[in-house]
Tab-separated table of C-alpha atoms in Angstrom:
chain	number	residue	atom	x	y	z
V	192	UNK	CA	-37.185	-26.427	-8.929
V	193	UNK	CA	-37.153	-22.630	-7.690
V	194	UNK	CA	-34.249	-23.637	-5.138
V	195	UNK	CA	-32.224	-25.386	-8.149
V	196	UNK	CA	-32.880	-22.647	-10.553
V	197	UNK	CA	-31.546	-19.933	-7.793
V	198	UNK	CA	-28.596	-21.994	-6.780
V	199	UNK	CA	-27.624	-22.243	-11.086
V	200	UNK	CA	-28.190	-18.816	-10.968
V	201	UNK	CA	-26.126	-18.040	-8.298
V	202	UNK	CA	-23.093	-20.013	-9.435
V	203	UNK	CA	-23.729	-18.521	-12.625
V	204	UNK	CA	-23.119	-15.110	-11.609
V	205	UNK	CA	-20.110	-16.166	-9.219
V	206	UNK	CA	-18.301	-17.372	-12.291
V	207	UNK	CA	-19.472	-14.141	-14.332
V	208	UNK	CA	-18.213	-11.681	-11.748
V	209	UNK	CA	-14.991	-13.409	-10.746
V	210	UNK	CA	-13.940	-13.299	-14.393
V	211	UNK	CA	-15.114	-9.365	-14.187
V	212	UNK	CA	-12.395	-9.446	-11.474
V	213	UNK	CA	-9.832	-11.199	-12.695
V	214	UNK	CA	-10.243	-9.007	-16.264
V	215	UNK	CA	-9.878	-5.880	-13.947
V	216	UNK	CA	-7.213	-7.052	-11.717
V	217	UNK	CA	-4.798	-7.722	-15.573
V	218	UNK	CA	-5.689	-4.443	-16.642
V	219	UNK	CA	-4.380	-3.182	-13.316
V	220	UNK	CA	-1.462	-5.448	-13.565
V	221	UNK	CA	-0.847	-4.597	-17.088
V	222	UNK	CA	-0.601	-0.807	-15.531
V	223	UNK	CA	1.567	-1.734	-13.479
V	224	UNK	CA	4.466	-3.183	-15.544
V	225	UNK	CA	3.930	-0.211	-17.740
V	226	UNK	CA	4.794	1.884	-14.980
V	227	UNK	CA	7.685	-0.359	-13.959
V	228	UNK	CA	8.895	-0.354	-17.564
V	229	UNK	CA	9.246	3.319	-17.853
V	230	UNK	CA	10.976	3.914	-14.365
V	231	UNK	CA	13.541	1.404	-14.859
V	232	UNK	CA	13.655	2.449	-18.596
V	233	UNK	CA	14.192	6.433	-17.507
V	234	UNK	CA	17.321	5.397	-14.858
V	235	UNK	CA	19.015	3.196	-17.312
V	236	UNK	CA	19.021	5.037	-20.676
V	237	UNK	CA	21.544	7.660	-20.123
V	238	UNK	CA	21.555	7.624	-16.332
V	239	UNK	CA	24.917	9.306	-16.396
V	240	UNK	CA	23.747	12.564	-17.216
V	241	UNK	CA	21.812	12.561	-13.668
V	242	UNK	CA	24.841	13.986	-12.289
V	243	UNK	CA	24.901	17.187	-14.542
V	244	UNK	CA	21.505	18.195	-12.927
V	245	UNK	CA	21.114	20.796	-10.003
V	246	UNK	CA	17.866	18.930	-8.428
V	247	UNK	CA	17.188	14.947	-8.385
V	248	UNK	CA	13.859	16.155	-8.951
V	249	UNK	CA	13.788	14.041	-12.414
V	250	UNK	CA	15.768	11.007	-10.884
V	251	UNK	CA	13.406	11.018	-7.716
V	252	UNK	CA	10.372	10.702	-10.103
V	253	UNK	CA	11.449	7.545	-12.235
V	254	UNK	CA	12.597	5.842	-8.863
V	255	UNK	CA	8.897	6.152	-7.446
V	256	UNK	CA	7.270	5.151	-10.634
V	257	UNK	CA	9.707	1.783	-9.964
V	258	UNK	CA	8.399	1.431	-6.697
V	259	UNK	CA	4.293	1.953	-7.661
V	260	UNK	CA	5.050	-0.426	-10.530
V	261	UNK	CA	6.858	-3.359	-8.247
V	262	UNK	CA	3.488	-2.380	-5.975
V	263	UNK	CA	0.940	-3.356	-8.450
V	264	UNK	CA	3.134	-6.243	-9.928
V	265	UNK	CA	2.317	-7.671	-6.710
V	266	UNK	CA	-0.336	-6.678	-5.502
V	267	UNK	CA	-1.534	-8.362	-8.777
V	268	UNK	CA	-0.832	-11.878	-7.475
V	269	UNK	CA	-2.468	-10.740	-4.140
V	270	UNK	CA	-5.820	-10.076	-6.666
V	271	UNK	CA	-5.837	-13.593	-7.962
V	272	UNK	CA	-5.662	-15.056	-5.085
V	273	UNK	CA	-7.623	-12.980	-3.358
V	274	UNK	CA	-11.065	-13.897	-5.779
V	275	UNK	CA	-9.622	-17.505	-6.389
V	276	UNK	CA	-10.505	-18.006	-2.540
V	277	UNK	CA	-13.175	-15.950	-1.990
V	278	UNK	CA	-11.668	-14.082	0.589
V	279	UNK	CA	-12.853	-11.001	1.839
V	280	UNK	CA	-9.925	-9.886	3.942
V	281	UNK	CA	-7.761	-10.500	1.058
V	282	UNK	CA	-9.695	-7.967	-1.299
V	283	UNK	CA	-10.114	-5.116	1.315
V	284	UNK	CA	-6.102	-5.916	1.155
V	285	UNK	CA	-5.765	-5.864	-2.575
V	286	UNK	CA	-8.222	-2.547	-3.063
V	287	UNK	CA	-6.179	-0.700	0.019
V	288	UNK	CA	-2.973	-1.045	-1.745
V	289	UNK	CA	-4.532	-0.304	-5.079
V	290	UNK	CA	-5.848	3.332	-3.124
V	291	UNK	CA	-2.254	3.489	-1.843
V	292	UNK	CA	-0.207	2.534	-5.244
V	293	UNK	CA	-3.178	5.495	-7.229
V	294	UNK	CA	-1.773	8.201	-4.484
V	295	UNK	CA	2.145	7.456	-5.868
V	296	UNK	CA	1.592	7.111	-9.216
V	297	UNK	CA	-0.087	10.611	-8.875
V	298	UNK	CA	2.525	12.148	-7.085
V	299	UNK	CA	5.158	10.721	-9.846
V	300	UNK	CA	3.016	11.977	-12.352
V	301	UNK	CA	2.862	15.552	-11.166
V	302	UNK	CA	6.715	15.729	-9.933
V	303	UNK	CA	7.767	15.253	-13.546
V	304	UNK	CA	5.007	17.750	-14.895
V	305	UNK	CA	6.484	20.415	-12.440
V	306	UNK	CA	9.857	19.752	-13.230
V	307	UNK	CA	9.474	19.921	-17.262
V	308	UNK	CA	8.109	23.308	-16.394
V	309	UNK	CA	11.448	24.403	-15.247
V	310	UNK	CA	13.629	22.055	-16.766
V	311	UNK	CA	15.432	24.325	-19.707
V	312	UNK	CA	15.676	27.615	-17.020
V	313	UNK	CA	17.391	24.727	-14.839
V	314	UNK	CA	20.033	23.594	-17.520
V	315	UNK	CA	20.633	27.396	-18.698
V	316	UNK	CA	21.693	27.888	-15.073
V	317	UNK	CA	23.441	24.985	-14.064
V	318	UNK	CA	24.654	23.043	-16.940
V	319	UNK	CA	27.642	25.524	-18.348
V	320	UNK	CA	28.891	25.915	-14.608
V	321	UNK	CA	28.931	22.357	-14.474
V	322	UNK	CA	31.139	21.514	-17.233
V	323	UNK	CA	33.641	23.977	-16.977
V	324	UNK	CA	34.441	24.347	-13.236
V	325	UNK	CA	33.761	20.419	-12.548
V	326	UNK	CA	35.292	18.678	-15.880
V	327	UNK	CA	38.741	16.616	-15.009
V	328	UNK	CA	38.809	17.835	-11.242
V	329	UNK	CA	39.661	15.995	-8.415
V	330	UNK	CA	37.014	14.324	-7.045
V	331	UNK	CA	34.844	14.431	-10.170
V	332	UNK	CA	35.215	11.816	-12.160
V	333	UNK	CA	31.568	11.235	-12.433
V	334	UNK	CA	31.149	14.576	-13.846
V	335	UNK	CA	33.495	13.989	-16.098
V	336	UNK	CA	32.507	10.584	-17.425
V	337	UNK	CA	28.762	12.088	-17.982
V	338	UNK	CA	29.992	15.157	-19.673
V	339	UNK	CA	32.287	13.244	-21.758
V	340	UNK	CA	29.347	10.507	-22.757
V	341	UNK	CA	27.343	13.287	-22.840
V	342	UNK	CA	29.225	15.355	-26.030
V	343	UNK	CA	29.636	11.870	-27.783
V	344	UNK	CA	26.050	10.622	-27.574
V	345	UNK	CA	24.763	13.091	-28.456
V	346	UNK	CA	27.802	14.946	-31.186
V	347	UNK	CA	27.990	18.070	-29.347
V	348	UNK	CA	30.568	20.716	-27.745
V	349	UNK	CA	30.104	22.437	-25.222
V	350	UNK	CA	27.520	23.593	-22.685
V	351	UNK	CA	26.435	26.752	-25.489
V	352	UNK	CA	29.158	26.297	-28.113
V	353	UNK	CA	32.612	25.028	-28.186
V	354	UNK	CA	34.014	28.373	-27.176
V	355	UNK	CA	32.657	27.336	-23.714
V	356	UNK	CA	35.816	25.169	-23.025
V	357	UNK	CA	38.266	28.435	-23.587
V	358	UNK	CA	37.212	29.802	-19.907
V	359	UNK	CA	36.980	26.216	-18.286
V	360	UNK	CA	39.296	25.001	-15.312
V	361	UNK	CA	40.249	21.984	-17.531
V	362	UNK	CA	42.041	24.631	-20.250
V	363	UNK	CA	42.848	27.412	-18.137
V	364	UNK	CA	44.289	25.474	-15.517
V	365	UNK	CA	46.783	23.733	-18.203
V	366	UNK	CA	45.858	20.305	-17.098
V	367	UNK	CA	43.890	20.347	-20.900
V	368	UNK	CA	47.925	19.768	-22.098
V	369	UNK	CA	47.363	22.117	-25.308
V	370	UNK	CA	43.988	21.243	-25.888
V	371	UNK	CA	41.241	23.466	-27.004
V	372	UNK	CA	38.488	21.200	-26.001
V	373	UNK	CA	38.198	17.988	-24.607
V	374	UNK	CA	38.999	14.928	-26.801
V	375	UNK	CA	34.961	14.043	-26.427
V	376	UNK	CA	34.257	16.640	-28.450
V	377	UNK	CA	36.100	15.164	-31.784
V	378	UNK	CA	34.169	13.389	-34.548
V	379	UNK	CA	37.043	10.607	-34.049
V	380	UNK	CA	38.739	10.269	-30.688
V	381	UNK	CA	42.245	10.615	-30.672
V	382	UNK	CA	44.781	10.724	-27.827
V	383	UNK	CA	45.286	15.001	-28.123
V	384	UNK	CA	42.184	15.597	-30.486
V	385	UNK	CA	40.892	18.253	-28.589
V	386	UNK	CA	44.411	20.589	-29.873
V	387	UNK	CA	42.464	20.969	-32.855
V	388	UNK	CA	38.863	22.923	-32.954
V	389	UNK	CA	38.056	23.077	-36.689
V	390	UNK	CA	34.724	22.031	-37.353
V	391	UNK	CA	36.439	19.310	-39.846
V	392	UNK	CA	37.408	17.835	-36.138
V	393	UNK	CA	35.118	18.937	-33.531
V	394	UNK	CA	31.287	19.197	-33.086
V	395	UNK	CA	29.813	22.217	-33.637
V	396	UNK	CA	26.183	22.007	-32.823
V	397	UNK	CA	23.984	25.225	-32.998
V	398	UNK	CA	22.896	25.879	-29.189
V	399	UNK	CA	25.397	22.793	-28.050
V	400	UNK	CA	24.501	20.381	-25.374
V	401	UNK	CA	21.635	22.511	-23.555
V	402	UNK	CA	19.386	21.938	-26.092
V	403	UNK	CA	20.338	18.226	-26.625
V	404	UNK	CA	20.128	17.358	-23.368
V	405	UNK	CA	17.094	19.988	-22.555
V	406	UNK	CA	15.222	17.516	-25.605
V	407	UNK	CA	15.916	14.472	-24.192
V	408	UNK	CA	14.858	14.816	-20.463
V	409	UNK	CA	11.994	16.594	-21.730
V	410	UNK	CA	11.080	13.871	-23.779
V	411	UNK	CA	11.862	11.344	-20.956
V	412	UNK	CA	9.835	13.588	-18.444
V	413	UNK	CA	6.527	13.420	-20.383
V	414	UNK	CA	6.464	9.867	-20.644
V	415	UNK	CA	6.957	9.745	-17.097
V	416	UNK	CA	3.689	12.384	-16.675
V	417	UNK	CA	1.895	10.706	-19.107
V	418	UNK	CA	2.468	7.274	-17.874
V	419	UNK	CA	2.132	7.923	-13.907
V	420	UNK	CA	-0.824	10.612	-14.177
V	421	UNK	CA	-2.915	8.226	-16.752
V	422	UNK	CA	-1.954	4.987	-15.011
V	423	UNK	CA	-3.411	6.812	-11.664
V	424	UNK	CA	-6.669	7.801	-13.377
V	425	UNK	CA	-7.147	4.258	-14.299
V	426	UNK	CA	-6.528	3.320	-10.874
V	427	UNK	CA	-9.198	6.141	-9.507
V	428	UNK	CA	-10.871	5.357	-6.456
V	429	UNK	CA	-14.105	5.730	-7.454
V	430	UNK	CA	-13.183	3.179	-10.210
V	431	UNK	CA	-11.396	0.853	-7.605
V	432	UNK	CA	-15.119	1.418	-5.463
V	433	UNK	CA	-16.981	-0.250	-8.144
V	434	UNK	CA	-14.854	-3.339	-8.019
V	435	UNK	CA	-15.332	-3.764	-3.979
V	436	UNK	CA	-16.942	-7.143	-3.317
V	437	UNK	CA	-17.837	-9.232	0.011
V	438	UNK	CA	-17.265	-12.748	-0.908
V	439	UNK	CA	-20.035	-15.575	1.085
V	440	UNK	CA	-17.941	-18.296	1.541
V	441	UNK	CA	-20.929	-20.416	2.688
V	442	UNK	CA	-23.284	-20.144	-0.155
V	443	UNK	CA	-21.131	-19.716	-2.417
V	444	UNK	CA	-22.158	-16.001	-3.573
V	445	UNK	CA	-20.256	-13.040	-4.423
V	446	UNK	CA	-22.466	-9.520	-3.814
V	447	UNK	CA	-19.852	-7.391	-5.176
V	448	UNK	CA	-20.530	-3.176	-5.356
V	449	UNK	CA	-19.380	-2.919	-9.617
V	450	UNK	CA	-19.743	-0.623	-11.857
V	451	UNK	CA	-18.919	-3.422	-15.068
């Protein structure tokens, strides 16, 4: 009777802790896509504007937060299998990329924190010298395109104002054709809008595109933090620890190290 009570027991608490597992591994997984879903989500909403930055400090983040997210996507699968066969190999595996995946999640995490710090001194800088030396030049057509999807997105003029156009190669040069500004900058895009820079026409936004743009990275940049610096504590290794588990494939026990 003692042997069949300990052998109930002990398939009892293999089924217990294996669902423990598998509960941990979705929550991991769950993570995971989270992460993925905001890196992808950061490079495709208005990925144009990358080109008006100085540093690819902010485009550099979202791509590793893609990578740490494909990482625990699958490394996931490698969970489930890993406790469906009672392998041990395949969970020192699974726990070594979870250590791994915590370490770039973390360094995502803290790359956007840093670079909110210094993101509106970056666009003060930068951002004016952009538009006016690079607009319509040769060779900069994806300055251009950004600039121009930039002032219609987001019904601005300008880098400050829209007297920022008046000193730009694009006007000074002539190649504007009579324009004041560019034709982005009208409320209703006309072939030679820009000739006209009444307000009736033209955006005029108090603090013009800097501040637009400044809000929307920024906003972009703490979900970035927030998401890889929280998904990484989840994922801490003295969390992951608790989870490590040496699987007996012979009596069918699982002596597993958990905090749960």
């Amino acid at each position: 009777m003692s042997v069949g009570y300990k052998d109930d027991q002990n398939d009892w608490v293999t089924v217990c802790l294996k669902y423990l597992l598998f509960v941990f591994n979705f929550l991991f997984w769950m993570g995971g896509a989270a992460v993925l879903g905001v890196g992808v989500w950061t490079l495709v909403a208005k990925s144009d504007y990358l080109s008006l930055l100085a540093s690819s400090t902010f485009a550099v983040s979202a791509y590793i937060l893609i990578l740490a997210g494909s990482l625990v996507v699958v490394t996931g699968f490698l969970g489930c299998c890993a406790v469906i066969r009672e392998q041990r190999s395949c969970l020192s595996t699974y726990f070594i990329c979870l250590l791994f995946i915590f370490l770039i999640e973390l360094v995502a995490g803290v790359l956007a924190y840093v670079y909110y710090q210094r993101l509106s001194e970056e666009l003060k800088q930068h951002l004016n010298h952009t538009m006016t030396e690079n607009y319509a030049q040769p060779g900069k057509e994806a300055v251009t395109f950004a600039v121009d999807s930039l002032q219609q997105d987001f019904k601005c003029c300008g880098s400050n104002n829209s007297h920022d156009w008046t000193v730009s190669k694009y006007v000074v040069s002539g190649q504007a054709e009579g324009r004041a500004v560019p034709d982005s900058c009208c409320k209703t895009i006309t072939p030679h809008c820009g000739k006209r820079d009444h307000p009736s026409n033209i955006y005029k936004v108090e603090g013009g595109c800097i501040t637009k743009l400044e809000k929307f990275l920024a906003d972009h940049l703490l979900v970035i933090g927030a998401v890889g610096i929280g998904v990484a504590c989840l994922q801490h290794p003295t969390n992951i620890n608790r989870c490590r588990g040496q699987v007996h494939m012979g009596t069918k026990t699982i002596t597993m190290e958990t905090g749960f």
